[in-house]
Coordinates of C-alpha atoms in Angstrom, one line a residue:
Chain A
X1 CA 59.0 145.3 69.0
X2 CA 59.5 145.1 72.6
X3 CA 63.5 144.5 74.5
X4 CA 62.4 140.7 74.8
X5 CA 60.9 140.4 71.6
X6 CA 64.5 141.4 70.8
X7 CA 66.0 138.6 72.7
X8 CA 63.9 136.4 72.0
X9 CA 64.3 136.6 68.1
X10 CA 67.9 136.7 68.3
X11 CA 68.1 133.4 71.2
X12 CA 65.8 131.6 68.4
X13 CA 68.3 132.7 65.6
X14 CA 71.2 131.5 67.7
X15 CA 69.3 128.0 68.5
X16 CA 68.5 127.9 64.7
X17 CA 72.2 128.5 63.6
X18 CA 73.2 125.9 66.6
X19 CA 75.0 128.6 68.8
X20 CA 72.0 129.0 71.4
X21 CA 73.5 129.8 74.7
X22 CA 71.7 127.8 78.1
X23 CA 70.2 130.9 78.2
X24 CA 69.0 131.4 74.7
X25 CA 67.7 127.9 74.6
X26 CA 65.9 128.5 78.1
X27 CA 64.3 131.8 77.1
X28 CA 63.0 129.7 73.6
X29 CA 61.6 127.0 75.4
X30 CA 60.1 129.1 78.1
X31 CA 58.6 131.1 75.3
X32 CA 57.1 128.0 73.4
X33 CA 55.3 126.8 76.9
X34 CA 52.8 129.0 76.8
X35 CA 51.1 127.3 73.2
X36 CA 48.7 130.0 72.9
X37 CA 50.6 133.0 73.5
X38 CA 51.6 135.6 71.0
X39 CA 54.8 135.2 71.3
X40 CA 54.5 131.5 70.7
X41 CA 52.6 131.6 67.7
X42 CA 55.1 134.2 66.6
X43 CA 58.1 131.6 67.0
X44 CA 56.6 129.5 65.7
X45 CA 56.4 131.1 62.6
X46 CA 59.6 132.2 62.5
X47 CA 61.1 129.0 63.6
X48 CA 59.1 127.8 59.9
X49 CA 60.4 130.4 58.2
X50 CA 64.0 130.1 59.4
X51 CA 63.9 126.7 58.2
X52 CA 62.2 127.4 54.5
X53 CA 65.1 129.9 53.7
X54 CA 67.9 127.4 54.8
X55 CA 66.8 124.6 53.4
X56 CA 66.2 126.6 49.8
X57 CA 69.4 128.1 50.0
X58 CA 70.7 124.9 50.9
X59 CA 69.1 123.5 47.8
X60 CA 66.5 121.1 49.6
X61 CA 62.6 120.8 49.2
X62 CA 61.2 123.3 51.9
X63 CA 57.7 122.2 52.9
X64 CA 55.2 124.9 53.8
X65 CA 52.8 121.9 55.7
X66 CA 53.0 122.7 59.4
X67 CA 53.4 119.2 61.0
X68 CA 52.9 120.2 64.4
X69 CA 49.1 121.0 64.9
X70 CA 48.2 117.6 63.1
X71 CA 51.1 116.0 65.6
X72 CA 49.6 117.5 68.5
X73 CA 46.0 116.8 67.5
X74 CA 46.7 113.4 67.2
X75 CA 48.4 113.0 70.7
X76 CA 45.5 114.5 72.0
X77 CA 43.1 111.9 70.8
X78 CA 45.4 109.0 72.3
X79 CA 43.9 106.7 74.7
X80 CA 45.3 107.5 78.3
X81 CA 45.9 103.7 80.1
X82 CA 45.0 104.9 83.6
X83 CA 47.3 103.8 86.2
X84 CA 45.2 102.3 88.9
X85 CA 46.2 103.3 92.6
X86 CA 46.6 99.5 93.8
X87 CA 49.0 99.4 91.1
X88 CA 51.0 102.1 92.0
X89 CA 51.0 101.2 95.8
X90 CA 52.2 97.4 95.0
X91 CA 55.1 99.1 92.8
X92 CA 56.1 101.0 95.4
X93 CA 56.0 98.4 97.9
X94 CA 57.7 95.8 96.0
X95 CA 60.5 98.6 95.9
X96 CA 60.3 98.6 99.4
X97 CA 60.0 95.1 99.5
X98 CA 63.1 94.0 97.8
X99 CA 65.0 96.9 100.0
X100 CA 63.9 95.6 102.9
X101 CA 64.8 91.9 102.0
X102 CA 68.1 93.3 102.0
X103 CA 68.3 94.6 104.8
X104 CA 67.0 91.4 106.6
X105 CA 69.3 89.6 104.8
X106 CA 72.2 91.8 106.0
X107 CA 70.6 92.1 109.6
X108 CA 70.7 88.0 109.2
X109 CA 73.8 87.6 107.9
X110 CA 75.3 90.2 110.7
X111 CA 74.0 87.5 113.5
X112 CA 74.3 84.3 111.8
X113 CA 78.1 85.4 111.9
X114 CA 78.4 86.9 115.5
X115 CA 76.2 83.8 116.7
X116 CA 78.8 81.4 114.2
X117 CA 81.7 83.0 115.7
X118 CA 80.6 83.0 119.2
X119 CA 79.9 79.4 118.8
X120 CA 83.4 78.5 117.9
X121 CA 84.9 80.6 120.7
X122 CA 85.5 76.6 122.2
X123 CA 87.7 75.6 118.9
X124 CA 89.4 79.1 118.8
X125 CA 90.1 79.0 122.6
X126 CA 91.4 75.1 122.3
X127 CA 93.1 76.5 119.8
X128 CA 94.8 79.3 121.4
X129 CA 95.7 77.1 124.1
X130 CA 97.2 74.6 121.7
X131 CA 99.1 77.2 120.6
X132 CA 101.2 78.0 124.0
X133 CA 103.6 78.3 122.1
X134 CA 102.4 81.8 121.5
X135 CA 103.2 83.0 125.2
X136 CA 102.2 86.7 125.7
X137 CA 99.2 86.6 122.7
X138 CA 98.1 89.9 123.6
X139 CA 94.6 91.8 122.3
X140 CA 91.0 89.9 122.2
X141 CA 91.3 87.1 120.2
X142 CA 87.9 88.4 118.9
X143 CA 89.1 91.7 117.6
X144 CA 89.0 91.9 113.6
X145 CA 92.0 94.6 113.3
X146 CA 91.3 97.5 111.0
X147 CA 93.5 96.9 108.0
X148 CA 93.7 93.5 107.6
X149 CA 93.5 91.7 103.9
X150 CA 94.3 88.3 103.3
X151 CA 95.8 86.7 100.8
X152 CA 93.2 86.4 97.8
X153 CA 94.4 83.2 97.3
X154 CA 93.8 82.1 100.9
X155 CA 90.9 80.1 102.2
X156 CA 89.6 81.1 105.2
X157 CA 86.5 79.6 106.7
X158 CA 85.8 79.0 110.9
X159 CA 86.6 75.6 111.5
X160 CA 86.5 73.3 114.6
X161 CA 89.6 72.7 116.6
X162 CA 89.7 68.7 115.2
X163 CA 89.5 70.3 111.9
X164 CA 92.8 72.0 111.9
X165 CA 94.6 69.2 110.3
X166 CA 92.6 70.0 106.7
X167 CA 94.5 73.4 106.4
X168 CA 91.9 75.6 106.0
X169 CA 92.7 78.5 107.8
X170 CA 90.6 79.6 111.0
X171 CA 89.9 83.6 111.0
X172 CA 91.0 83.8 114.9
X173 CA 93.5 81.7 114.8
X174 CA 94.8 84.1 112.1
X175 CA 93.7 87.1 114.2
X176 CA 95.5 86.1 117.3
X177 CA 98.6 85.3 115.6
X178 CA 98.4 89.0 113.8
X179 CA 98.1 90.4 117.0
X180 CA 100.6 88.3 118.5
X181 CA 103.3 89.3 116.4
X182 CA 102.4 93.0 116.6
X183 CA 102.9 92.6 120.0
X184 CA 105.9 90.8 119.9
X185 CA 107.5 93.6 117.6
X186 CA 106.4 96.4 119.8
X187 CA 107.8 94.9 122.4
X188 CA 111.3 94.1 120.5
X189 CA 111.5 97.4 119.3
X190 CA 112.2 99.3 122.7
X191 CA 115.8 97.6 121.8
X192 CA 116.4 100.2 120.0
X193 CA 115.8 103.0 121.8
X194 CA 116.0 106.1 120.3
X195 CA 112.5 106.7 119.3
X196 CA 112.5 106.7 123.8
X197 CA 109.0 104.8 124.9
X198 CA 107.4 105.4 121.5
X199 CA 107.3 101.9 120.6
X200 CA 105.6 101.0 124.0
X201 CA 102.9 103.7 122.6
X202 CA 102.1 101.3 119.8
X203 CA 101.2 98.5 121.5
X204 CA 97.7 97.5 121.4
X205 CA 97.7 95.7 124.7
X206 CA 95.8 97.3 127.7
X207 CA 96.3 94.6 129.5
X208 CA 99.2 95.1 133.0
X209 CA 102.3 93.6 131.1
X210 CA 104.5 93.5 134.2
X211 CA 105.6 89.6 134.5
X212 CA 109.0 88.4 134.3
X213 CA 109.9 86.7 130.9
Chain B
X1 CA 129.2 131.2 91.6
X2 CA 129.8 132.8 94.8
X3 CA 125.9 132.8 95.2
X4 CA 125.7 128.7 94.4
X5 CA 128.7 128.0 97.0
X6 CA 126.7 130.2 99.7
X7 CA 123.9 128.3 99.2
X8 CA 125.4 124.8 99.1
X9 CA 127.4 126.2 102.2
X10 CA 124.3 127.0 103.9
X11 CA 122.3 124.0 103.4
X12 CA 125.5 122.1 104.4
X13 CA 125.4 123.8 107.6
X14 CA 121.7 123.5 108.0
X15 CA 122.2 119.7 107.2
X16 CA 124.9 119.7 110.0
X17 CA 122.9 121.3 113.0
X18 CA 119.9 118.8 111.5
X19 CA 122.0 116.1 111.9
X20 CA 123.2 117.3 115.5
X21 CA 119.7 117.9 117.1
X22 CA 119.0 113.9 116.0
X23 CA 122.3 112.9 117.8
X24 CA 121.4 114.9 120.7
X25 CA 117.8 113.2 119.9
X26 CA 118.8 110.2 120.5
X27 CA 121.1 110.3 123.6
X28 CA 118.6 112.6 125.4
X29 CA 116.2 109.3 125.1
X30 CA 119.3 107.3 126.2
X31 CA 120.6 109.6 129.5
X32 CA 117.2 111.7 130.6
X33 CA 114.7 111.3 133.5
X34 CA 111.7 112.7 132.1
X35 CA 107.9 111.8 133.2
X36 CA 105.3 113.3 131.0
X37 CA 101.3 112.5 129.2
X38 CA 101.3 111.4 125.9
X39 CA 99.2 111.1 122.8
X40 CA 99.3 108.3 120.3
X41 CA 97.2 109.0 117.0
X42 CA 96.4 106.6 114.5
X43 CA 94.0 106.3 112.5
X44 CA 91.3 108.3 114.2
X45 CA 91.7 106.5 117.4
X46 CA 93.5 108.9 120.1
X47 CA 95.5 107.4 123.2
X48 CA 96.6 108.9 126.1
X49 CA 99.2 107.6 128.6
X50 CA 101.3 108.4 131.0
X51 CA 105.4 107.8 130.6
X52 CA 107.9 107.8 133.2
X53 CA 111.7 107.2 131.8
X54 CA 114.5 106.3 134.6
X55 CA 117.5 106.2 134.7
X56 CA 120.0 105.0 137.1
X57 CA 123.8 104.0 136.4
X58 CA 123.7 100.9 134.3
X59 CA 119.7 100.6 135.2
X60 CA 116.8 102.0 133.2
X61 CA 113.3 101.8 134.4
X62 CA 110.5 102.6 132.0
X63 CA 106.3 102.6 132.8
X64 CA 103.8 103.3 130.5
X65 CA 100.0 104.0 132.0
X66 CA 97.2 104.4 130.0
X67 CA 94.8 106.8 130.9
X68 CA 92.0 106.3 128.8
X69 CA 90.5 103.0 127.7
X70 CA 90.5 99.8 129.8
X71 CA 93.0 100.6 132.5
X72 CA 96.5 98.9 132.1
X73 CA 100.2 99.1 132.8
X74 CA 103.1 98.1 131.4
X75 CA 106.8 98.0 133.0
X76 CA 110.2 97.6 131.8
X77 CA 113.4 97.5 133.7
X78 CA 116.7 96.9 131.4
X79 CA 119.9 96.3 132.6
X80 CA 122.0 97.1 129.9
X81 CA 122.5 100.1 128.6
X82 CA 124.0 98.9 125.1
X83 CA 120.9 98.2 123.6
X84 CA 119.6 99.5 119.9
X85 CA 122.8 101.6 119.2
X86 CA 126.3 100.9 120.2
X87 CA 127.5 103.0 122.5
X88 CA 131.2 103.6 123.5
X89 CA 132.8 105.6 126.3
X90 CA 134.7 108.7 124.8
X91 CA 138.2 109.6 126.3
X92 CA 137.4 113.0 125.4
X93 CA 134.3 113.6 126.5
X94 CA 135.0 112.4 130.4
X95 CA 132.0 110.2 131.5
X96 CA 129.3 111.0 129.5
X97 CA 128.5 108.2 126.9
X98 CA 128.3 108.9 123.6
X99 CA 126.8 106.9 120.5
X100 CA 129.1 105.3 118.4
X101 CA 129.7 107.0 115.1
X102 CA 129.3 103.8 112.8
X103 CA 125.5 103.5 113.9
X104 CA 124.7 106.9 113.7
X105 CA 126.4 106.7 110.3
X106 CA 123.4 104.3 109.8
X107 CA 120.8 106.6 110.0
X108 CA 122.8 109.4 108.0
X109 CA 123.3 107.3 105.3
X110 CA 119.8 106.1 105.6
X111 CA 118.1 109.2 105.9
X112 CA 119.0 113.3 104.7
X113 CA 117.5 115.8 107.1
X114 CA 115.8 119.1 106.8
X115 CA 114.8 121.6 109.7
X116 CA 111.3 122.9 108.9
X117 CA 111.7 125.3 111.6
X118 CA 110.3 126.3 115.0
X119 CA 107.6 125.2 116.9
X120 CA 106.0 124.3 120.3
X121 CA 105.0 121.1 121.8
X122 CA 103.8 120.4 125.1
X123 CA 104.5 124.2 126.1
X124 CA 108.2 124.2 125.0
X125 CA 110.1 125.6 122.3
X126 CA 111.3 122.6 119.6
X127 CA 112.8 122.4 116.3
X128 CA 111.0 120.5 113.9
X129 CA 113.2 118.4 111.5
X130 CA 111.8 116.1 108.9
X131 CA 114.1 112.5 107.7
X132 CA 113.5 111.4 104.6
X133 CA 114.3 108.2 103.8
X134 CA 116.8 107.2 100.7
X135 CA 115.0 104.5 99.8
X136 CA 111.6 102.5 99.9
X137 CA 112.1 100.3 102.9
X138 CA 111.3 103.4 105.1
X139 CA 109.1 105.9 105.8
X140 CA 109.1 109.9 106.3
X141 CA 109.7 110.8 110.1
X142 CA 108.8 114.2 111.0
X143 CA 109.9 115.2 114.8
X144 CA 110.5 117.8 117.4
X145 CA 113.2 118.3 119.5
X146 CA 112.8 119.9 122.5
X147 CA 115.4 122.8 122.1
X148 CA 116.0 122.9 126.0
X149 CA 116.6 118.8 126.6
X150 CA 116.7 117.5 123.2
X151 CA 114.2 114.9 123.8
X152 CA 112.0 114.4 121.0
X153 CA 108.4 115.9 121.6
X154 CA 106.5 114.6 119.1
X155 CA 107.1 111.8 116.1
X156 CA 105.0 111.8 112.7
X157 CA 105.4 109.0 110.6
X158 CA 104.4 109.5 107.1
X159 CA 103.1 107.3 104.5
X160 CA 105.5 107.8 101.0
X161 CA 103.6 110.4 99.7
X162 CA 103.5 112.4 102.7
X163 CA 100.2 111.5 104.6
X164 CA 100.6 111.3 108.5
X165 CA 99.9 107.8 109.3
X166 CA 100.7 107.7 113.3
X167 CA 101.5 110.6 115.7
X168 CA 103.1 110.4 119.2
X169 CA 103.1 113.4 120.7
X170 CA 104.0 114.9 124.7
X171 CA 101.5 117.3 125.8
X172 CA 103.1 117.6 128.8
X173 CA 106.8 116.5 129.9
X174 CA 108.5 117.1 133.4
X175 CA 112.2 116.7 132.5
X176 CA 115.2 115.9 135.5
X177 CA 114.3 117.9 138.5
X178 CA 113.1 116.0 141.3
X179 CA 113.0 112.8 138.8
X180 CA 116.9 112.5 139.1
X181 CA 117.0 111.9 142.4
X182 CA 113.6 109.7 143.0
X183 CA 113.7 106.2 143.6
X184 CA 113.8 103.5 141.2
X185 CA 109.8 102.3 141.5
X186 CA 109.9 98.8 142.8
X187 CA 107.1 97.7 140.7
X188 CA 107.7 94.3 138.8
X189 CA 109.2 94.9 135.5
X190 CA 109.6 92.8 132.2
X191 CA 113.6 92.3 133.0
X192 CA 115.2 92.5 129.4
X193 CA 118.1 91.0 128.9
X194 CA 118.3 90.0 125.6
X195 CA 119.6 93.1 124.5
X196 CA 123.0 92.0 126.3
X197 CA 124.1 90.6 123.6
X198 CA 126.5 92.6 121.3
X199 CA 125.0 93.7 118.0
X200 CA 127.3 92.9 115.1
X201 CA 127.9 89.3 116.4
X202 CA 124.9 87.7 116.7
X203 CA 123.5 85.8 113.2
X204 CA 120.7 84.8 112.3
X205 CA 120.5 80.5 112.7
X206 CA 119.3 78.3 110.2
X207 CA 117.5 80.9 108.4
X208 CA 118.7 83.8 106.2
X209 CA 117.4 87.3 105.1
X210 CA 118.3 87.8 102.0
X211 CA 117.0 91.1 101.6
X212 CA 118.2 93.6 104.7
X213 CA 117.7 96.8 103.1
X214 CA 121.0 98.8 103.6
X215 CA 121.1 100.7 106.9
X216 CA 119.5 97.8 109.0
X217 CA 121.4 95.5 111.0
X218 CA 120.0 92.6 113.3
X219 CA 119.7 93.3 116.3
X220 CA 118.0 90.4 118.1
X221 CA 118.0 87.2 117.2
X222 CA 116.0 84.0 119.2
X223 CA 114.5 80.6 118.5
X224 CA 111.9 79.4 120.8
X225 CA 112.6 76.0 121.3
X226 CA 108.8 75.2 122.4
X227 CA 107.4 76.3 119.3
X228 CA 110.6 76.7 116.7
X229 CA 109.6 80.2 115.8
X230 CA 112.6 81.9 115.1
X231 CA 112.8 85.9 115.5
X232 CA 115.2 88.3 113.9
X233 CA 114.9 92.2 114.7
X234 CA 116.5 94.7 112.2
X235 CA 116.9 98.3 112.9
X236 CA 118.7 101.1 111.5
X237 CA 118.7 103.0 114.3
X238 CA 115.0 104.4 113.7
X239 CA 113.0 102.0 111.8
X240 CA 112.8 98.7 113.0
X241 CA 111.5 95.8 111.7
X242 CA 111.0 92.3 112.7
X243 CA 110.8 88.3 110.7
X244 CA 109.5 85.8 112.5
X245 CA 109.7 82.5 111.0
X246 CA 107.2 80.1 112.1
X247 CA 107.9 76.1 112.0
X248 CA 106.3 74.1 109.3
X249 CA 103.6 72.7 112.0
X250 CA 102.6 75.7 113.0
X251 CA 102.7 77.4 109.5
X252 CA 99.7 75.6 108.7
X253 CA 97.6 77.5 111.2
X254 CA 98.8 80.8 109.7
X255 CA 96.9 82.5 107.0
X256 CA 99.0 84.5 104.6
X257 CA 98.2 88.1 105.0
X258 CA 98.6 91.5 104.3
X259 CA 98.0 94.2 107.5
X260 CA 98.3 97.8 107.2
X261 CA 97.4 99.8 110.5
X262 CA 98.7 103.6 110.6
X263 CA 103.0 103.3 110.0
X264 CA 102.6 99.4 111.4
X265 CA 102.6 96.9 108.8
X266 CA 102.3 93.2 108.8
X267 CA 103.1 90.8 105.6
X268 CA 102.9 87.0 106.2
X269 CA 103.7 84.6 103.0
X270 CA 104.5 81.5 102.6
X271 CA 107.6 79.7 101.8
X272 CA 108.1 76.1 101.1
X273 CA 111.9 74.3 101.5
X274 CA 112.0 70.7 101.1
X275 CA 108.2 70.4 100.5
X276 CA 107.5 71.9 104.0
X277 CA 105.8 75.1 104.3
X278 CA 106.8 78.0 106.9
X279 CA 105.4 80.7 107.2
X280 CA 107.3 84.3 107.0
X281 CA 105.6 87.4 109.0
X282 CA 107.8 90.6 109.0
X283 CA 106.2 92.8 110.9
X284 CA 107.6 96.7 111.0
X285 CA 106.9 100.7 110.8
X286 CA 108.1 99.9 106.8
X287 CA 105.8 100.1 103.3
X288 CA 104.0 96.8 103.1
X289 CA 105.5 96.9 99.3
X290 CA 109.2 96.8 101.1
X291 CA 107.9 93.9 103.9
X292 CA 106.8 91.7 101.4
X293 CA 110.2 92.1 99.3
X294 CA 111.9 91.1 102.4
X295 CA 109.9 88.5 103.7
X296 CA 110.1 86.6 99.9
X297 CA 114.1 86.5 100.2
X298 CA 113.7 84.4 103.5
X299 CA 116.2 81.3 102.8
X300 CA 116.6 78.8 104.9
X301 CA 120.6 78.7 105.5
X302 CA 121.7 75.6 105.6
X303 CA 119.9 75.4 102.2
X304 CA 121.6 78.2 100.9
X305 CA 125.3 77.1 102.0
X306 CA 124.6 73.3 100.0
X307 CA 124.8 75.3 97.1
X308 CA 128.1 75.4 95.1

């Protein structure tokens, strides 16, 4: 008996006794593969034998009828459905298909909003100037800041200038006021000066800030 | 024993020359001429700008230039040089101006500090020093101070758990020299003169904070009469933090929000007195956990003194 007959015997008993290393169970399997092998047939028998002896010391009927030829004989005679190419192509592209829906619908929904919001640049910029109030709203009123989460409970939608008066919040409206007050504490902060200019640093506004108040 | 009380002696000295290098911090900032390029980190994004820092008698002249980005400019010229921190004239110390040890109590008792040790920013020996804060209203600043002028180099603010949200750093600084005697620019400025009001008396109007984490104290306080915002600033003498209070009409433009962007948040909420709602922003280099805390103890005064 060769060093991986060896092995082999002893992976199979480990497997059997349920303490088959990766490797044991690897080596086994590999082993089986090949159907017609000597080694295979030899495992086989072994595997049957293994089995008799535990199941009589274990009390139970052990059957000598070897199950697997007749199993695999009878796989063999199955019918094989052929899968027919067109079939396979239209599965694959139906994959694609719904992927690519997807994407149009992203692709879509990406410039139904940019055209949406550049439409209602006129009700955001009446709005903006409704809002004077807001002297020295700094940053595009088009920039969505990084980090910004509203309320879950808040409605947002775009809505027209003239629709202001139903509450529902407009997203630049919302935007400009963020960045107004961001603007407005950077530039309160310099009060306190013992960070030195670092404040001004914060501020968001490229814009030449250099009118009187 | 005697190995306990070295220790406790040592880290009350180290604690001492910490808290020195912050005072020192903080009137170099106040007294210095210094032009240098800077770089502001958040995020990812990288700025770079140019700072010049004057100062002459009772004026101060600062200009920011950006250097990178769409080109843009921003001047201020104060006129007061009591703003942020109280400052009183010491007998003892002859002309120089020195901070006031009440508000620099403020930041002791908001903040311990710990040297971390030696390093070297924009080609100059500092001393990095690291305040944490003694509660949750602030964050972590890690700085370092230049060990020749005492300005600070470079400012880390950290996130609770210790992740470096925004850093402001010189990568070059020109300090005094030629810059002590050069003249005030004559570029138009923002003129601020609100800050020439003295800190302790102002109050703050019809409307009432009443959660001002200990430390801060107001600093600023304005209503625009156009639009009936009202603004409060807090600082402790680091952190600052600001409440705007918008009217009721303009409140209903105003989506509640929360904003988070490097050591800047925003929190707006809503409040509703007398079946009007207003809307509360505070907007700070605080957690967004401690903003919103303050911003729900907004009372409206004049509510608050009708009852018994």
């Amino acid at each position: 008996m060769g060093q991986y007959d060896e092995h082999l015997g002893e992976s199979l008993s480990a497997l059997m006794d349920g303490e088959a290393s990766d490797l044991d169970t690897r080596r086994v399997l590999k082993a089986l593969a090949s159907e017609d092998s000597h080694n295979a047939m030899q495992m086989r028998d072994k595997w049957r034998r293994y089995h008799s002896v535990s199941a009589v010391m274990k009390g139970d009927v052990a059957s000598t009828i070897d199950y697997s030829e007749a199993i695999a004989h009878a796989i063999g005679n199955e019918v094989v459905f052929k899968t027919s190419p067109l079939a396979k192509i239209l599965n694959s592209s139906g994959r694609f298909a719904i992927a690519a829906s997807v994407a149009l619908v992203a692709v879509l929904g990406v410039q139904q909003f940019n055209q949406s919001a550049n439409l209602t640049d006129e009700a955001a910029e009446f709005a903006y100037i409704d809002e004077t109030s807001v002297e020295g709203v700094v940053g595009p009123a088009n920039q969505f800041p990084a980090g910004w989460a509203l309320s879950e409970k808040t409605q947002v939608r775009t809505v027209s200038a003239e629709s202001v008066e139903k509450k529902a919040y407009s997203q630049q409206e919302g935007r400009a006021y963020l960045a107004y007050v961001l603007a407005k504490h950077a530039s309160n902060a310099p009060y306190i000066r013992n960070q030195g200019m670092l404040p001004y640093a914060r501020l968001e506004d490229r814009k030449t800030r250099t009118d009187q108040e | 024993m005697t190995a306990i009380f070295v220790s406790t002696s040592a880290v009350s000295q180290q604690n001492r020359v910490a808290y020195d290098l912050v005072y020192s911090m903080i009137e170099a900032s106040n007294t210095l001429n210094y032009l240098g390029l800077v770089t502001y980190e958040k995020e990812g994004r990288l700025k770079t700008s140019k700072m010049l820092h004057l100062i002459r008698d009772d004026m101060t002249f600062e200009q920011l230039t950006h250097l990178d980005g769409p080109a843009g400019q921003i001047s201020w010229r104060r006129t007061n040089g009591n703003c942020g921190m109280e400052r009183a004239w010491d007998a003892d110390a002859g002309s120089r101006p020195i901070l006031n040890e009440d508000s620099f109590g403020r930041i002791k008792a908001s903040y311990s500090f710990e040297i971390r040790g030696q390093s070297r920013v924009a080609g100059r020996e500092a001393t990095t020093i690291i305040l944490k804060p003694k509660d949750k209203f602030r964050l972590p600043h890690f700085v370092a101070i230049d060990n020749q002028s005492n300005l600070m180099l470079m400012s880390v603010i950290l996130s609770l758990s210790g992740k470096p949200l925004e850093r402001f750093q010189f990568v070059e600084i020109e300090v005094g020299g030629e810059l002590d005697t050069m003249l005030m620019p004559n570029a138009q400025a923002n003129l601020d003169e609100q800050c020439v009001n003295a800190f302790g008396q102002q109050n703050q109007g019809e409307w009432n904070v009443g959660l001002v984490p200990s430390g801060f104290f107001l600093t600023n306080s304005m209503k625009e009469s156009l639009t009936g915002q009202t603004v409060l600033g807090f600082s402790d003498g680091l952190t600052t933090f600001t409440v705007f209070i918008e009217s009721a009409q303009m409140s209903a433009k105003i989506p509640p929000f929360t904003y988070n962007h490097g050591a800047t948040a925003a929190v707006s909420t809503k409040i509703k007195v007398q079946g009007d709602e207003y809307t509360v922003s505070i907007v700070g280099e605080i957690p967004a956990d401690g903003a919103k805390k303050i911003a729900q103890s907004v009372k409206q005064a004049s509510k608050i003194l009708k009852q018994p």
